[in-house]
mmCIF file of C-alpha atoms in Angstrom:
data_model
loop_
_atom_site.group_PDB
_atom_site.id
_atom_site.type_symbol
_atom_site.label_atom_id
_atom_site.label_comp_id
_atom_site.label_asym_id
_atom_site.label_seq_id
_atom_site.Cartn_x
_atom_site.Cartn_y
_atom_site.Cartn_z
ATOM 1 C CA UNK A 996 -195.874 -22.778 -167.876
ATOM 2 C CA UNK A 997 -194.055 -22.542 -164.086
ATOM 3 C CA UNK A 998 -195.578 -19.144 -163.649
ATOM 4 C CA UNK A 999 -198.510 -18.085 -161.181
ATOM 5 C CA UNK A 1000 -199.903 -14.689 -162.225
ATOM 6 C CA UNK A 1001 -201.192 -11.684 -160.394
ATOM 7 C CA UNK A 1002 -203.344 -8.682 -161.360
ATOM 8 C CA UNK A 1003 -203.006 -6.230 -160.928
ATOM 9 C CA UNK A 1004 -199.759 -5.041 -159.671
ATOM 10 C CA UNK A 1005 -200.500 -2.215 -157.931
ATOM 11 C CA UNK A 1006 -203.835 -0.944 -156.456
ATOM 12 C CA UNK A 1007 -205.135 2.198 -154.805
ATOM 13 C CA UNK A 1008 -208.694 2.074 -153.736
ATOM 14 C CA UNK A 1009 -210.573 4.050 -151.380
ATOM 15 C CA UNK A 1010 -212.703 2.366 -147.869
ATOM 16 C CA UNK A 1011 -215.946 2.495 -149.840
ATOM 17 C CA UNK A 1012 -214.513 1.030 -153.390
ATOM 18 C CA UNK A 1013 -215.039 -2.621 -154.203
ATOM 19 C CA UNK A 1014 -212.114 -4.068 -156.337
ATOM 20 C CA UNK A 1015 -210.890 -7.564 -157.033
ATOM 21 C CA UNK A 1016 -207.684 -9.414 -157.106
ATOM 22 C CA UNK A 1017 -207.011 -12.288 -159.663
ATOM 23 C CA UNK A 1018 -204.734 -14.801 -159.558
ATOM 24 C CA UNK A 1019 -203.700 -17.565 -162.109
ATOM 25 C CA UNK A 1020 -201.978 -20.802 -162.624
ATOM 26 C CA UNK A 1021 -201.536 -23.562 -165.378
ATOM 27 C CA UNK A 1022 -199.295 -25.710 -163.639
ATOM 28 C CA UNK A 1023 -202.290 -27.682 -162.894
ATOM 29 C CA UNK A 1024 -202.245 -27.168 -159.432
ATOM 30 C CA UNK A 1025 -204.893 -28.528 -157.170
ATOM 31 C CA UNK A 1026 -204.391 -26.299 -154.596
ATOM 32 C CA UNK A 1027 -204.153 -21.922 -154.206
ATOM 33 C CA UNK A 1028 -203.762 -19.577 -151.275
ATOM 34 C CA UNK A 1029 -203.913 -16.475 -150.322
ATOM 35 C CA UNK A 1030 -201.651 -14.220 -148.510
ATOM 36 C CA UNK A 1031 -201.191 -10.733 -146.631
ATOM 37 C CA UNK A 1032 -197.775 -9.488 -146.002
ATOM 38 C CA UNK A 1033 -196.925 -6.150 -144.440
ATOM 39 C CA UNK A 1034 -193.308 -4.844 -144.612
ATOM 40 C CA UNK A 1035 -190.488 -6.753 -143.359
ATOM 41 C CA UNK A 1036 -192.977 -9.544 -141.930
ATOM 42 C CA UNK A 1037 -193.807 -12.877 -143.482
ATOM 43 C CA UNK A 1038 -196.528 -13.881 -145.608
ATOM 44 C CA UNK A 1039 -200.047 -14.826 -143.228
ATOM 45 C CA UNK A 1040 -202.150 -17.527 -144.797
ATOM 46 C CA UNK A 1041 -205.525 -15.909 -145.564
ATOM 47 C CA UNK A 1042 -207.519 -18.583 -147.510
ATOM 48 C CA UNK A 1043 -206.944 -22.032 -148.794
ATOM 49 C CA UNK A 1044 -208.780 -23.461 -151.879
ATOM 50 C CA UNK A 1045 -208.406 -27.480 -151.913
ATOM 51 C CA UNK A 1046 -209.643 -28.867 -155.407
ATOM 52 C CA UNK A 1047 -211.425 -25.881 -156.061
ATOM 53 C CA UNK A 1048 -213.302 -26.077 -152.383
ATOM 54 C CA UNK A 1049 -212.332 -23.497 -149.675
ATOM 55 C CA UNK A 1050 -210.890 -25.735 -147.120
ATOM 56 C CA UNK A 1051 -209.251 -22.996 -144.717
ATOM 57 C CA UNK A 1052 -210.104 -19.709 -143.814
ATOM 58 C CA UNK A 1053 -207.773 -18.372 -140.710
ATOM 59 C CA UNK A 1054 -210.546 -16.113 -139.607
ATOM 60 C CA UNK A 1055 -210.218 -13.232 -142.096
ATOM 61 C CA UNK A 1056 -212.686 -10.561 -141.858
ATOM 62 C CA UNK A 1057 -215.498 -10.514 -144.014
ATOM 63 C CA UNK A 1058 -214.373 -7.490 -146.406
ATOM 64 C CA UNK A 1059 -212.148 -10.001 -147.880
ATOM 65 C CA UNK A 1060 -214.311 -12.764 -149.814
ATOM 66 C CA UNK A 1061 -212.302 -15.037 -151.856
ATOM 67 C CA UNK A 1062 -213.735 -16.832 -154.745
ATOM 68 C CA UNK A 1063 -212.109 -19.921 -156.921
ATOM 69 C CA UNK A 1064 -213.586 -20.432 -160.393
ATOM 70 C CA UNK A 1065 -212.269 -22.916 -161.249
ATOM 71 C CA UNK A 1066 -208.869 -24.795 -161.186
ATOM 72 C CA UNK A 1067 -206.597 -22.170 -162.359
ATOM 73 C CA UNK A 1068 -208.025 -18.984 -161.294
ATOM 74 C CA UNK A 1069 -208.666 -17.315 -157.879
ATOM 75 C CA UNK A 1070 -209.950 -13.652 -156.737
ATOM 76 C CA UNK A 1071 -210.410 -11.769 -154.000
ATOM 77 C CA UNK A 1072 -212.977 -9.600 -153.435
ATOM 78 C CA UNK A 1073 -212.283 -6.510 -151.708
ATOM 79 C CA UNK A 1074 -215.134 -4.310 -149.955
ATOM 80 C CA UNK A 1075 -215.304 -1.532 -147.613
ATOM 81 C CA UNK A 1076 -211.304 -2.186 -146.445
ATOM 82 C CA UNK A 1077 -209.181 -0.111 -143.957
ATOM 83 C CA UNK A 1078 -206.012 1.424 -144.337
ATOM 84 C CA UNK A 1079 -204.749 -1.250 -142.161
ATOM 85 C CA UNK A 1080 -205.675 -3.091 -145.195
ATOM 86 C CA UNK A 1081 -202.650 -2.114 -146.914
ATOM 87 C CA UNK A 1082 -200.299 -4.735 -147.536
ATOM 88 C CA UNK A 1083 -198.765 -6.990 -150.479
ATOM 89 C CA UNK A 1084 -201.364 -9.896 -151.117
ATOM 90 C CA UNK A 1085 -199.343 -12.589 -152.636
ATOM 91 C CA UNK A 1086 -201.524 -15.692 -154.370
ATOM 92 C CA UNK A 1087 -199.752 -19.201 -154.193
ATOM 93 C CA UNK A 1088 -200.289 -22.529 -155.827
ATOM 94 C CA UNK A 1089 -199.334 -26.170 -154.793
ATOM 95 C CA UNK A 1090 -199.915 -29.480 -156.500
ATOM 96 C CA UNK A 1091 -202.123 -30.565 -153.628
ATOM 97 C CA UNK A 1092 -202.827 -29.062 -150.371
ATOM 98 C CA UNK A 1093 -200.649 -29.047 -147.195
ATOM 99 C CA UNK A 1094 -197.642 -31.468 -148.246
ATOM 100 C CA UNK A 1095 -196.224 -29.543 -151.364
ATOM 101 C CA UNK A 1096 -194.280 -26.767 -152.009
ATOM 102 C CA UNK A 1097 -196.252 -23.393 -152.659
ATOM 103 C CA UNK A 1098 -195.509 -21.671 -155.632
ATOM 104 C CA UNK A 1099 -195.720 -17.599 -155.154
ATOM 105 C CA UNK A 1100 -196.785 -15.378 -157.810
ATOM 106 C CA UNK A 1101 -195.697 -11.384 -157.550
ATOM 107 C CA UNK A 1102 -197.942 -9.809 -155.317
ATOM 108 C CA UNK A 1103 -200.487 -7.056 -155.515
ATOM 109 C CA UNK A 1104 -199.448 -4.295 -153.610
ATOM 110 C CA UNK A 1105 -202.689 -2.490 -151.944
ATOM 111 C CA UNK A 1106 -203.329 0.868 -150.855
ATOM 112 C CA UNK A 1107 -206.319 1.977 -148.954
ATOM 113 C CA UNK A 1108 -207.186 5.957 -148.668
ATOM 114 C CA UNK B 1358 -199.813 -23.237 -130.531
ATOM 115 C CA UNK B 1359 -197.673 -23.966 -133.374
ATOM 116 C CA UNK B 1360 -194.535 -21.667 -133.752
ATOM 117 C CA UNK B 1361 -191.941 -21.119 -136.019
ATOM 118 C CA UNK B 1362 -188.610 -18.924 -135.291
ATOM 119 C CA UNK B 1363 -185.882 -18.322 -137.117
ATOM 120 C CA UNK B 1364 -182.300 -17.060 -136.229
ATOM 121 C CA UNK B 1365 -179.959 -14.937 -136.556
ATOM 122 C CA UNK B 1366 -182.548 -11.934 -137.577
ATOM 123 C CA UNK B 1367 -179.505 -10.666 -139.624
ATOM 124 C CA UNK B 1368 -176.564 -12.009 -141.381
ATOM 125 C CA UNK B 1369 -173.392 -10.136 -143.083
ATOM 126 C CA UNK B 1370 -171.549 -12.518 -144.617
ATOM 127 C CA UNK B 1371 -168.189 -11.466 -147.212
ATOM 128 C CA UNK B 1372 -168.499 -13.559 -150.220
ATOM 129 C CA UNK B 1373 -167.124 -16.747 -149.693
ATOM 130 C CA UNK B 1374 -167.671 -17.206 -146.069
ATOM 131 C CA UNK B 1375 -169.899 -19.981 -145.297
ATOM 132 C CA UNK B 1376 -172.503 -20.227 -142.728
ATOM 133 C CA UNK B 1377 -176.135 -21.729 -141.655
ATOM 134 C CA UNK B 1378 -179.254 -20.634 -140.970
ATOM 135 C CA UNK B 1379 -181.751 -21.875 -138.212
ATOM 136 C CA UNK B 1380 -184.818 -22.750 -137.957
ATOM 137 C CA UNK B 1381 -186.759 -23.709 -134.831
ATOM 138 C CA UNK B 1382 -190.639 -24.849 -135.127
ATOM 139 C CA UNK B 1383 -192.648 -26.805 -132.519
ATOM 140 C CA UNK B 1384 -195.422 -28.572 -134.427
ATOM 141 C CA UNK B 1385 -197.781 -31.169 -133.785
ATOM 142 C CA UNK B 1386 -197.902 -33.490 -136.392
ATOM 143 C CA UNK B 1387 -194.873 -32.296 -138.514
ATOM 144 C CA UNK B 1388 -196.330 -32.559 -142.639
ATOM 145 C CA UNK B 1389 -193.636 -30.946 -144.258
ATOM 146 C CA UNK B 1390 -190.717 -27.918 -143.511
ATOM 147 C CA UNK B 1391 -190.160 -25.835 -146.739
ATOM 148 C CA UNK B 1392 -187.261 -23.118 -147.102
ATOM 149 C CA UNK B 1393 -188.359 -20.006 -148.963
ATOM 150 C CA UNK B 1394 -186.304 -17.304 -150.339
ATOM 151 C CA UNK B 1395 -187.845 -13.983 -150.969
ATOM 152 C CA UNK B 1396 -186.152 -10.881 -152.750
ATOM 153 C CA UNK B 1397 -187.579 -7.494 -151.719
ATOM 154 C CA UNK B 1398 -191.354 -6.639 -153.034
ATOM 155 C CA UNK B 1399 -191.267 -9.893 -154.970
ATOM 156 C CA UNK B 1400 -193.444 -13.020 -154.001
ATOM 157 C CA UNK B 1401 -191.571 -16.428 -152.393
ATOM 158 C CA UNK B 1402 -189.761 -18.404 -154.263
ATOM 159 C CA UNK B 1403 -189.984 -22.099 -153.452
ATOM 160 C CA UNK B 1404 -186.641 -23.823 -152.414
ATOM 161 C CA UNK B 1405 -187.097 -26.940 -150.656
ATOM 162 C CA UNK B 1406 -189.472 -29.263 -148.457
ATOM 163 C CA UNK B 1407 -188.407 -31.885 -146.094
ATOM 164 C CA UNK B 1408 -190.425 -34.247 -144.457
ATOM 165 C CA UNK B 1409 -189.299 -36.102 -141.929
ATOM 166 C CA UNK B 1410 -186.193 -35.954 -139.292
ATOM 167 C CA UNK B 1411 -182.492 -36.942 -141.431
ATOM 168 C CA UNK B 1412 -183.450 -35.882 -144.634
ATOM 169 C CA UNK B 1413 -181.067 -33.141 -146.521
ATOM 170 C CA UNK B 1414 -181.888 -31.523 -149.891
ATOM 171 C CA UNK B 1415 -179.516 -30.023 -151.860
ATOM 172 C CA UNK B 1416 -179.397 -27.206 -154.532
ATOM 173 C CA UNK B 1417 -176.473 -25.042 -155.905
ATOM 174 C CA UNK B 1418 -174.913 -23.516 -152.735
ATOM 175 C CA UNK B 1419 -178.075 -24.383 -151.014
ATOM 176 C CA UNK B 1420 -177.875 -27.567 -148.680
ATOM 177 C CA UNK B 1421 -181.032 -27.868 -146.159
ATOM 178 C CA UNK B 1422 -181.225 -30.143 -143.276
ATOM 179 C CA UNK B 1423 -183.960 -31.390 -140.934
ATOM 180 C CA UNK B 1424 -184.320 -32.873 -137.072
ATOM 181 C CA UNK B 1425 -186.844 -33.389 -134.879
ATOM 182 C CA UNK B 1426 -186.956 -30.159 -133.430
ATOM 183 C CA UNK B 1427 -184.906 -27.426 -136.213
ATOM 184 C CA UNK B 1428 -183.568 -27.515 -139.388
ATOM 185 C CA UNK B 1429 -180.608 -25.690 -141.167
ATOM 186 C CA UNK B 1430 -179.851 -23.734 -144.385
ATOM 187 C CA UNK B 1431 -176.178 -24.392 -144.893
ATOM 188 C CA UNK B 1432 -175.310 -21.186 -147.982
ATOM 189 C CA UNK B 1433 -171.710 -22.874 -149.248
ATOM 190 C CA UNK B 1434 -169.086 -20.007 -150.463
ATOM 191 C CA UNK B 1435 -172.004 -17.449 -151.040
ATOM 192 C CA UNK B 1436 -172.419 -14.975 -153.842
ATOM 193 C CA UNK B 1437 -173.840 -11.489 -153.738
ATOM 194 C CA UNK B 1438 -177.013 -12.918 -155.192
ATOM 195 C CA UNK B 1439 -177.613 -14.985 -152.651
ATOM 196 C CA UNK B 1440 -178.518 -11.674 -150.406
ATOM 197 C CA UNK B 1441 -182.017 -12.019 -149.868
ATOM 198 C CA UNK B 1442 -184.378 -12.680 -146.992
ATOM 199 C CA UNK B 1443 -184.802 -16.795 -146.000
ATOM 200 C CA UNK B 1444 -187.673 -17.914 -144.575
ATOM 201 C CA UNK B 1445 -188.733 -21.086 -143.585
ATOM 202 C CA UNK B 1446 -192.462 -22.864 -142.662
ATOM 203 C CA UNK B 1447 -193.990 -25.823 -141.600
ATOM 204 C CA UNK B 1448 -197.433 -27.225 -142.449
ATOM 205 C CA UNK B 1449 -198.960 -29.365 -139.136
ATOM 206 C CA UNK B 1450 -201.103 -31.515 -139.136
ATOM 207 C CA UNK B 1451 -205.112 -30.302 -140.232
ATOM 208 C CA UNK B 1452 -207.093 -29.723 -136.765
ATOM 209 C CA UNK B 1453 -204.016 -29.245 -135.055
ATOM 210 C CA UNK B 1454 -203.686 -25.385 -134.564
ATOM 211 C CA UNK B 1455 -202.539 -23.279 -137.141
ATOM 212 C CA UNK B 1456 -202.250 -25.205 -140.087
ATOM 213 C CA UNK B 1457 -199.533 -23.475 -142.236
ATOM 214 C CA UNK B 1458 -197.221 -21.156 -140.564
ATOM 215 C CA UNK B 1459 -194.102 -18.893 -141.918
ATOM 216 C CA UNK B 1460 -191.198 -18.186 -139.617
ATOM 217 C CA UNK B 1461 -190.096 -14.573 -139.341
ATOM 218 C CA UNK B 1462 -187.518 -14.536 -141.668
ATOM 219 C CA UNK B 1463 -183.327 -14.259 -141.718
ATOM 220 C CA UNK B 1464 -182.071 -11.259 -144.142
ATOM 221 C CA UNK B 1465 -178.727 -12.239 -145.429
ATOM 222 C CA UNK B 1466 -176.449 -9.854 -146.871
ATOM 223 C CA UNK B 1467 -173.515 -11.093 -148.866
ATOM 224 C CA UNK B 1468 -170.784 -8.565 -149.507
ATOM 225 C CA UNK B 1469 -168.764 -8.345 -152.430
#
């Protein structure tokens, strides 16, 4: 299995709704990311997860909590977001951290009200 | 700070015409350059990494090159299919500024 899942595809939530994103690979990858991208800009690295540890977080506000429960699965939270909020959250997955090449899977694209 | 830029923005090519792709980065502590491709409202899809100044890496019409300071995506005779948008990144080294950063991107259209 080459494949790094997403789910769901789309999502519409309002500012006071708390959702979650889930991501998941069997590729037995020891390291998964998360990403914001708004239209016709590239991905920005949100989180990093390094052997199930959160090893980088590039100062993302707190609505976004990300949580890895192991290995192959990561979510993120969502709570009291902003329509600036709205983007394409892409997961990724690397056989280890910072030297590999990322895997994508296809996005979750967000709406806020 | 680390930076990444890419060039041309935007690229017509006719099918068959051959060109390259750049991409600039200043880094401290170079760990790896990867080339993405990226179709619209899909995720990246991994094409290569190179490490260190010299190497290449090829792949179909896909040949990737790396110096000090840039690397190139040379597209060989392209297709139609290869239209997409290219982007490249570089991981630095951890503690060094931004740790893993995405260039902005070239859109290449190939025309039948």
């Amino acid at each position: 299995d080459t494949e790094v899942t997403q789910t769901p595809k789309h999502l519409v939530m309002g500012m006071t709704n708390k959702k979650s994103l889930k991501c998941e690979q069997h590729m037995g990858h020891r390291a998964m990311y998360w990403y914001k991208q708004k239209a016709k800009k590239p991905p920005e690295l949100m989180f990093v997860y390094s052997y199930e540890k959160l090893s980088i977080n590039e100062s993302v506000p707190s609505r976004f909590s990300p949580e890895c429960p192991n290995s192959s699965l990561l979510n993120l939270h969502l709570h009291a977001l902003q329509p600036e909020d709205s983007a394409l959250y892409l997961c990724a997955s690397s056989q280890e951290p910072h030297t590999s090449g990322q895997f994508f899977g296809p996005g979750t694209r967000l709406t806020v009200l | 700070e680390d930076q990444v830029t890419q060039s041309p923005e935007a690229l017509r090519l006719q099918e068959g015409e051959s060109s390259s792709l750049n991409c600039s980065y200043t880094v401290s502590g170079l760990r790896g350059l990867f080339w993405y491709r990226q179709d619209p409202g899909k995720g990246p899809e991994f094409l290569f990494t190179l490490y260190s100044a010299g190497e290449e890496k090829e792949k179909e019409r896909l040949k990737a090159t790396l110096t000090k300071k840039e690397s190139f995506l040379h597209i060989t005779a392209p297709k139609p299919e290869d239209s997409a948008t290219y982007l490249c990144a570089v991981q630095g080294a951890p503690g060094y500024g931004q740790n893993f950063v995405f260039g902005p991107g070239t859109r290449l259209s190939v025309l039948p």
